[in-house]
């Protein structure tokens, strides 16, 4: 992850790749197409041609299992899949693979749901793993990889194929250390953007506020809302046993905006200490907002007791009790029912702080790993490396693709299309740091110490030193 | 003599009133959270987060009657005079009482230039309570979305009915089997002599403290080898294993204290151990069996983890059906509360059914007989 | 038969004779268990592979499971009683305790041994680390906090659960509305932990300070109504521990009450009547008749709840996740095992938990000896 431009542009690369690989002539001026899209009131005419060029990607591996599967060789087999999503997402997932199931005769049996994170380790250790598991946190997968339980997908997915389907940054993040040496532990299927600030569009427009494009403007807006007699920010980090993760997202955002991506990478690997000037500086920026009772709904003491999912709700009360909420795109499902995107609510990009670091973007994603090496499982996994595997999910809303062969026109949700474009335009894209750190830090001390710090139990220095001390040696 | 009896009666009555009063107070405190849960389960998701559940009861509250829009000429940063009251923005924001008794409260931020005028009124008689939450829990949550072709996809989640059946299939044997096995064992430990009796008993009791989570991985390995995963047998055995130490411990304490004379006389009559156990010990231990049955039933009924790991997705039980109903919106508290009540019904019926076995004199009578 | 007669006439005693004499019996002894086994196996296969309607499957499952276990006991015992008297006497106890011992060994004892081994290994159990995990368990700040909190849970949680359970059981025993009271106290036990977590959040909830903020937590609602300032109850150490203990008392008193109640029912009515006629005060009756009569049950209940309070983690996990200085040992075990994926540390914590209950176990065994239960 040395090259900060590796993540440059989704569509741009998509189209360039499709030009090279599919030898399609019409794709000139690929990257800039998005600009007129954003400006034009009707997006369809502009993106429609793109839809024809994209979506092809690298050809299915010749002689590979996916090809055999489409030839009907694996009809009647079943592939079990475990994961953390349920309810709406489960329905959309099943809808998305239905076409594949009909064509190949392979039955994909999704058995996941609540409690996945807690029981996947038990299932793997107990010798009863699913064929494929969807890990929302690479750190969780890493534990299984180190035990040597995960199939190296590079054994059947050639490097050049993967390089065509994903940008290098994704592939780098899938490299993990197994007892037998480094392996490609899985493939990416969904991503979500985090660097977003949500607001109540109706109230925001009525009050006449303007969208900030720099950090200073953001702070000025914060002050302005406070001067007008309201509390600007909705912040809540309570999440049961996972309390504190929302705070770690903020720190990651500000880290990317105040220090180099290289330092960020070092930090997630444990090479840059938490108790370093960089991290301290990032936290100072945050506490200017968080610890000012006039800036946060309910005051600092309420942050640790407010559930992350409840936090944005006061934005939509009449009158709004707070105005701004930074969270990933999944948060819209926690908004009160019956709100329309772009009418009732909208988001803006959390602006950069130090101009030399540009406009970085924080993301997270789901990595699919394989535990049982059977031909039909290989076929399914190869299928998941292709954007078409979540096409209907993207159309229905709820999924952003990390694949190179996706089309922006597939996004049914205008918000998600905008986010996909934002990720494309970002100067730096980095993965949620706490998800990359070892579980004891990324799902443990980082959350816990920051929670203790926010609730005033310990001071900043103690919190950071405790996290450093907890890093596995 | 009569007067004394009357006095005794009177004293008895006052003490009875006192007794019931004390119990009522304790029960009320105990019930308060449950009432909160019950009321919450009838409220809609929005209300739950904006006002306390006790607000559904009639109470006096300021209700907005009209709004005053301030003239643009008024400086909102200085003192303002509205309805005969002069106050600053912050004071208005917190609410100012006008001479008329009305309350003036600034609406929103300074930019709105709006003041709400409110009067105290009784509210809460027609609280917005509905059965909606229960309906969506029982019938399964429906998921609606529009796919690319504009086709509306409506999928209804599995209804709770089949999950209830699965839960029963898990719970009934997983309650009776450990009780049966434990009763035999308790009798063996209490009344039969065999080498290693004490040591084995210590072992059983010590296992009380073992967190069942440590057993999940080894048991799953065994089940995988035996191809038992996902079967009812697997989960009965697991619940039996995890419930047995407490069952043996509780039943031993009871059976060991049964009067020695009964057993001895039965032995003299030439009854075998098996006969004594089935025709004497079991009936005599009914209160203990009933009380353990209640708890084992509850634990199994409310268990989520063991069912998830050993039974899996195929035969989903109520707890995991509910967990998945709540789904990605982790904070669907209105559904959680309704679900909590629906799942409570059966344990309560079991409790009431077994409660009648706690009868005075069952033991005492037998001792004499 | 001919043969056996002949043997017997020769007067050669010993096993051979006995065996032949009882050939028929042995045959039956073999046929019956095998028959039972076949029936149970068929039932199992039916349950595993059948596509019958769910209701049928469930009914078969219940009959098969419960009936199967009962039949197994009956047949084994029948077999043992067929044996010579001396053998019966020796083997029968194991027919009684054997199944329990076997299942407990399989489901708990062997996993404990395994845990003991894992506790000396690293996080993913592929290298030996000596006592490092135990050093962590006894020195880490989080663990030390957890020990302190567990002590609070153990002392206060157990004391209030048992004493309230006792008082309610004894009082309710005299009331006409006994069932009503008992159901109400029992009610919390029937609520799932998730449900219980939700409702206690609605009691301790804190919305913060500011204009127009309405408290939705009952406790803050009361505080504000009485003119006070709302407090973030769950973040204020060490008092938040007591607020969580209240939840455990609320949940566990029903358990204590039910068990104690069944013991109270066992006190002969004549004993109580006699004391009343003698003019003993209710307090005297309570302390000098009721308590001694049910002391065995009280010890049992106390032991059980002490162990509950050591093992307890759901309440903490749901309410605070162990934050704000409320961590307990079992919660840390759960986090280490499932969230941080550190099997070594988790195992060490589980073993420490096991050792922590040794005094309780020893006390219990002494009591059994004193009461001549053994």
PDB file of C-alpha atoms in Angstrom, chain B residues 120-225:
ATOM      1  CA  UNK B 120     -50.725  22.770  30.246  1.00  0.00           C
ATOM      2  CA  UNK B 121     -53.180  20.066  29.260  1.00  0.00           C
ATOM      3  CA  UNK B 122     -53.930  16.517  30.172  1.00  0.00           C
ATOM      4  CA  UNK B 123     -52.497  14.121  27.638  1.00  0.00           C
ATOM      5  CA  UNK B 124     -52.000  10.408  27.293  1.00  0.00           C
ATOM      6  CA  UNK B 125     -55.587   9.203  27.286  1.00  0.00           C
ATOM      7  CA  UNK B 126     -55.308   8.204  23.691  1.00  0.00           C
ATOM      8  CA  UNK B 127     -51.731   7.035  23.674  1.00  0.00           C
ATOM      9  CA  UNK B 128     -50.535   5.758  20.347  1.00  0.00           C
ATOM     10  CA  UNK B 129     -50.322   2.092  21.202  1.00  0.00           C
ATOM     11  CA  UNK B 130     -50.824  -0.612  18.624  1.00  0.00           C
ATOM     12  CA  UNK B 131     -50.378  -4.300  18.002  1.00  0.00           C
ATOM     13  CA  UNK B 132     -48.235  -3.584  14.960  1.00  0.00           C
ATOM     14  CA  UNK B 133     -45.020  -4.805  16.547  1.00  0.00           C
ATOM     15  CA  UNK B 134     -46.580  -8.105  17.549  1.00  0.00           C
ATOM     16  CA  UNK B 135     -48.013  -8.626  14.112  1.00  0.00           C
ATOM     17  CA  UNK B 136     -44.688  -8.076  12.422  1.00  0.00           C
ATOM     18  CA  UNK B 137     -42.922 -10.378  14.871  1.00  0.00           C
ATOM     19  CA  UNK B 138     -45.459 -13.167  14.486  1.00  0.00           C
ATOM     20  CA  UNK B 139     -45.897 -13.007  10.748  1.00  0.00           C
ATOM     21  CA  UNK B 140     -42.252 -12.409   9.958  1.00  0.00           C
ATOM     22  CA  UNK B 141     -40.830  -9.138   8.791  1.00  0.00           C
ATOM     23  CA  UNK B 142     -41.419  -8.386   5.171  1.00  0.00           C
ATOM     24  CA  UNK B 143     -38.632  -7.028   3.063  1.00  0.00           C
ATOM     25  CA  UNK B 144     -39.563  -4.859   0.118  1.00  0.00           C
ATOM     26  CA  UNK B 145     -37.244  -3.397  -2.445  1.00  0.00           C
ATOM     27  CA  UNK B 146     -37.350  -2.495  -6.077  1.00  0.00           C
ATOM     28  CA  UNK B 147     -34.857  -4.176  -8.325  1.00  0.00           C
ATOM     29  CA  UNK B 148     -33.350  -2.847 -11.509  1.00  0.00           C
ATOM     30  CA  UNK B 149     -36.207  -3.779 -13.770  1.00  0.00           C
ATOM     31  CA  UNK B 150     -38.549  -1.862 -11.506  1.00  0.00           C
ATOM     32  CA  UNK B 151     -39.964  -5.129 -10.236  1.00  0.00           C
ATOM     33  CA  UNK B 152     -41.032  -4.856  -6.622  1.00  0.00           C
ATOM     34  CA  UNK B 153     -39.626  -7.746  -4.644  1.00  0.00           C
ATOM     35  CA  UNK B 154     -41.503  -8.554  -1.476  1.00  0.00           C
ATOM     36  CA  UNK B 155     -40.119 -11.289   0.694  1.00  0.00           C
ATOM     37  CA  UNK B 156     -41.645 -12.256   3.938  1.00  0.00           C
ATOM     38  CA  UNK B 157     -39.293 -13.596   6.544  1.00  0.00           C
ATOM     39  CA  UNK B 158     -40.121 -16.957   8.074  1.00  0.00           C
ATOM     40  CA  UNK B 159     -43.030 -16.755  10.495  1.00  0.00           C
ATOM     41  CA  UNK B 160     -42.380 -17.580  14.102  1.00  0.00           C
ATOM     42  CA  UNK B 161     -44.708 -20.587  14.003  1.00  0.00           C
ATOM     43  CA  UNK B 162     -42.185 -23.117  12.741  1.00  0.00           C
ATOM     44  CA  UNK B 163     -39.529 -21.702  15.031  1.00  0.00           C
ATOM     45  CA  UNK B 164     -41.906 -22.293  17.942  1.00  0.00           C
ATOM     46  CA  UNK B 165     -42.311 -25.929  16.922  1.00  0.00           C
ATOM     47  CA  UNK B 166     -38.556 -26.352  16.645  1.00  0.00           C
ATOM     48  CA  UNK B 167     -38.077 -24.751  20.027  1.00  0.00           C
ATOM     49  CA  UNK B 168     -40.565 -27.198  21.513  1.00  0.00           C
ATOM     50  CA  UNK B 169     -38.838 -30.125  19.869  1.00  0.00           C
ATOM     51  CA  UNK B 170     -35.589 -28.940  21.393  1.00  0.00           C
ATOM     52  CA  UNK B 171     -36.873 -27.877  24.770  1.00  0.00           C
ATOM     53  CA  UNK B 172     -39.189 -30.679  25.896  1.00  0.00           C
ATOM     54  CA  UNK B 173     -36.703 -33.548  25.562  1.00  0.00           C
ATOM     55  CA  UNK B 174     -33.832 -31.299  26.654  1.00  0.00           C
ATOM     56  CA  UNK B 175     -35.781 -30.712  29.859  1.00  0.00           C
ATOM     57  CA  UNK B 176     -37.012 -34.216  30.577  1.00  0.00           C
ATOM     58  CA  UNK B 177     -33.906 -36.178  29.591  1.00  0.00           C
ATOM     59  CA  UNK B 178     -31.498 -34.461  32.004  1.00  0.00           C
ATOM     60  CA  UNK B 179     -34.052 -34.668  34.796  1.00  0.00           C
ATOM     61  CA  UNK B 180     -34.479 -38.389  34.277  1.00  0.00           C
ATOM     62  CA  UNK B 181     -30.761 -39.048  34.103  1.00  0.00           C
ATOM     63  CA  UNK B 182     -30.064 -36.740  37.025  1.00  0.00           C
ATOM     64  CA  UNK B 183     -32.746 -38.307  39.197  1.00  0.00           C
ATOM     65  CA  UNK B 184     -31.236 -41.756  38.662  1.00  0.00           C
ATOM     66  CA  UNK B 185     -27.792 -40.405  39.413  1.00  0.00           C
ATOM     67  CA  UNK B 186     -28.933 -38.489  42.472  1.00  0.00           C
ATOM     68  CA  UNK B 187     -30.527 -41.624  43.863  1.00  0.00           C
ATOM     69  CA  UNK B 188     -27.386 -43.578  43.125  1.00  0.00           C
ATOM     70  CA  UNK B 189     -25.180 -41.043  44.875  1.00  0.00           C
ATOM     71  CA  UNK B 190     -27.502 -40.660  47.821  1.00  0.00           C
ATOM     72  CA  UNK B 191     -28.578 -44.209  48.583  1.00  0.00           C
ATOM     73  CA  UNK B 192     -26.342 -46.717  46.873  1.00  0.00           C
ATOM     74  CA  UNK B 193     -22.858 -47.684  47.899  1.00  0.00           C
ATOM     75  CA  UNK B 194     -20.182 -48.091  45.334  1.00  0.00           C
ATOM     76  CA  UNK B 195     -16.466 -47.426  45.103  1.00  0.00           C
ATOM     77  CA  UNK B 196     -15.500 -43.904  44.031  1.00  0.00           C
ATOM     78  CA  UNK B 197     -18.843 -42.474  45.011  1.00  0.00           C
ATOM     79  CA  UNK B 198     -17.507 -39.358  46.729  1.00  0.00           C
ATOM     80  CA  UNK B 199     -14.891 -38.647  44.115  1.00  0.00           C
ATOM     81  CA  UNK B 200     -17.369 -38.911  41.272  1.00  0.00           C
ATOM     82  CA  UNK B 201     -19.814 -36.721  43.098  1.00  0.00           C
ATOM     83  CA  UNK B 202     -17.192 -34.034  43.694  1.00  0.00           C
ATOM     84  CA  UNK B 203     -16.412 -34.197  40.005  1.00  0.00           C
ATOM     85  CA  UNK B 204     -20.047 -33.674  39.089  1.00  0.00           C
ATOM     86  CA  UNK B 205     -20.502 -30.724  41.417  1.00  0.00           C
ATOM     87  CA  UNK B 206     -17.237 -29.107  40.367  1.00  0.00           C
ATOM     88  CA  UNK B 207     -18.482 -29.093  36.778  1.00  0.00           C
ATOM     89  CA  UNK B 208     -21.166 -26.617  37.880  1.00  0.00           C
ATOM     90  CA  UNK B 209     -18.752 -23.783  37.414  1.00  0.00           C
ATOM     91  CA  UNK B 210     -17.528 -24.661  33.944  1.00  0.00           C
ATOM     92  CA  UNK B 211     -18.601 -22.015  31.434  1.00  0.00           C
ATOM     93  CA  UNK B 212     -20.272 -23.971  28.678  1.00  0.00           C
ATOM     94  CA  UNK B 213     -18.431 -21.932  26.054  1.00  0.00           C
ATOM     95  CA  UNK B 214     -15.254 -23.918  26.646  1.00  0.00           C
ATOM     96  CA  UNK B 215     -17.055 -27.083  25.604  1.00  0.00           C
ATOM     97  CA  UNK B 216     -18.342 -25.824  22.286  1.00  0.00           C
ATOM     98  CA  UNK B 217     -15.284 -26.546  20.181  1.00  0.00           C
ATOM     99  CA  UNK B 218     -14.515 -30.090  21.435  1.00  0.00           C
ATOM    100  CA  UNK B 219     -18.172 -31.095  21.250  1.00  0.00           C
ATOM    101  CA  UNK B 220     -18.498 -29.724  17.754  1.00  0.00           C
ATOM    102  CA  UNK B 221     -15.441 -31.742  16.737  1.00  0.00           C
ATOM    103  CA  UNK B 222     -17.010 -34.891  18.153  1.00  0.00           C
ATOM    104  CA  UNK B 223     -20.328 -34.157  16.474  1.00  0.00           C
ATOM    105  CA  UNK B 224     -18.611 -33.565  13.170  1.00  0.00           C
ATOM    106  CA  UNK B 225     -16.944 -36.958  13.453  1.00  0.00           C
TER     107      UNK B 225
END
